[in-house]
PDB file of C-alpha atoms in Angstrom:
ATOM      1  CA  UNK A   8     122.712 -74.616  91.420  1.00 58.00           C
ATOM      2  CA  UNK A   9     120.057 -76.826  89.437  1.00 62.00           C
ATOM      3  CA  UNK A  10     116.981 -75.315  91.303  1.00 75.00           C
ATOM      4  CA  UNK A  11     118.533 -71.777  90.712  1.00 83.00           C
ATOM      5  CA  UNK A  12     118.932 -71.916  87.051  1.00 87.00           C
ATOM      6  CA  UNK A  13     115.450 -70.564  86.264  1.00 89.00           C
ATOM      7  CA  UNK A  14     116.793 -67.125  87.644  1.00 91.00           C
ATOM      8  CA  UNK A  15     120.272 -67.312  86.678  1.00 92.00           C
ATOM      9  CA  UNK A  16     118.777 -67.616  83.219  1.00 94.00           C
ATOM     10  CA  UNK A  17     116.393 -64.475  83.834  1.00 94.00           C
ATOM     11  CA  UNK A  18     119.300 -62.326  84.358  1.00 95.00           C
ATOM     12  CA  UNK A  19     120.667 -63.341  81.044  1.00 96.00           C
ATOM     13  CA  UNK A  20     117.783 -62.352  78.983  1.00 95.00           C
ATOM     14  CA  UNK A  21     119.232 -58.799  78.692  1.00 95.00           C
ATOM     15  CA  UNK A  22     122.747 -60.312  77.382  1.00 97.00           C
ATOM     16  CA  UNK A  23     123.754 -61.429  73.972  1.00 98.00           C
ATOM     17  CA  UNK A  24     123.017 -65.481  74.161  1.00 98.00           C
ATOM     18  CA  UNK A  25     124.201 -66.417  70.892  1.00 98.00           C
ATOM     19  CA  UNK A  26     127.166 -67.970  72.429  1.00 98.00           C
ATOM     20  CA  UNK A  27     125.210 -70.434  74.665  1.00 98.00           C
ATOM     21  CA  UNK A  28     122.381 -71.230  72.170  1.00 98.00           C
ATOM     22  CA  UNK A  29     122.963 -74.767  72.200  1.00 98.00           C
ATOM     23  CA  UNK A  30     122.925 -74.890  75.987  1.00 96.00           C
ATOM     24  CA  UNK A  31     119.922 -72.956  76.598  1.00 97.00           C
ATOM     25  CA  UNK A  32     118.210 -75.214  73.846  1.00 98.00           C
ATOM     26  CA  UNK A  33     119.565 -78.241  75.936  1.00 97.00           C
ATOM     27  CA  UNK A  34     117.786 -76.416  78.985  1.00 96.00           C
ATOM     28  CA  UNK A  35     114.411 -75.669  77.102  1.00 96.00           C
ATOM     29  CA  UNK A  36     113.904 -79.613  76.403  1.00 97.00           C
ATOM     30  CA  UNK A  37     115.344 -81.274  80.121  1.00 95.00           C
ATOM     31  CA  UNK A  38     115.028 -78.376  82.299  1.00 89.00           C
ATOM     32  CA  UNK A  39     112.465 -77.297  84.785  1.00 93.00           C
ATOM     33  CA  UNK A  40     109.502 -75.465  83.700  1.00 94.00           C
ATOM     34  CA  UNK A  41     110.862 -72.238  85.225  1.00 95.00           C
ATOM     35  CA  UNK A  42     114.523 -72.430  83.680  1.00 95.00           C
ATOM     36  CA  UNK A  43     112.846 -73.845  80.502  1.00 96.00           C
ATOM     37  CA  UNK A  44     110.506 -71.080  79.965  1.00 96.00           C
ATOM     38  CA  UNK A  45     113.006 -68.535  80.622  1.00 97.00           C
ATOM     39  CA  UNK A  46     115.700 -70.572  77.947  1.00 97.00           C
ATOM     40  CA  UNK A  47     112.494 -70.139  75.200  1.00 98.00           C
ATOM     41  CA  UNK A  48     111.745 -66.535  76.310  1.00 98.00           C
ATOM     42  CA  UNK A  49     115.421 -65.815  75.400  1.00 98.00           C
ATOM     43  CA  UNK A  50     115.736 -68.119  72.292  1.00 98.00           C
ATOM     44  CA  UNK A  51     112.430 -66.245  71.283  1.00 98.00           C
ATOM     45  CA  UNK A  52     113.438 -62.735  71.193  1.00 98.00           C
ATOM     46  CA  UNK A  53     117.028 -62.578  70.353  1.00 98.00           C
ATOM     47  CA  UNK A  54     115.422 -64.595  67.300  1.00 98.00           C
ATOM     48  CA  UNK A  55     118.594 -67.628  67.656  1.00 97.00           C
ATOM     49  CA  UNK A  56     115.948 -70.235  66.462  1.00 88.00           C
TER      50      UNK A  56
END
């Protein structure tokens, strides 16, 4: 699963994240640039930072 987060994360963008805002901030700082750009993109416009 760890080199398949990056997607798994893309389908979430349409989801309410608030919920998992501490993981995907966990996954923004230690994650791999894919799955940490797509944790920002969502943390970024559902405005939970």
């Amino acid at each position: 699963m760890e080199n398949r987060r990056g997607t798994l994360i893309y389908c979430l963008e349409a989801h309410d994240c608030a919920s998992i805002k501490a993981l995907l901030e966990d996954i923004a700082r230690t994650g791999n640039f894919e799955a940490g750009m797509q944790a920002e993109i969502i943390l970024d416009d559902q405005r939970l930072r």
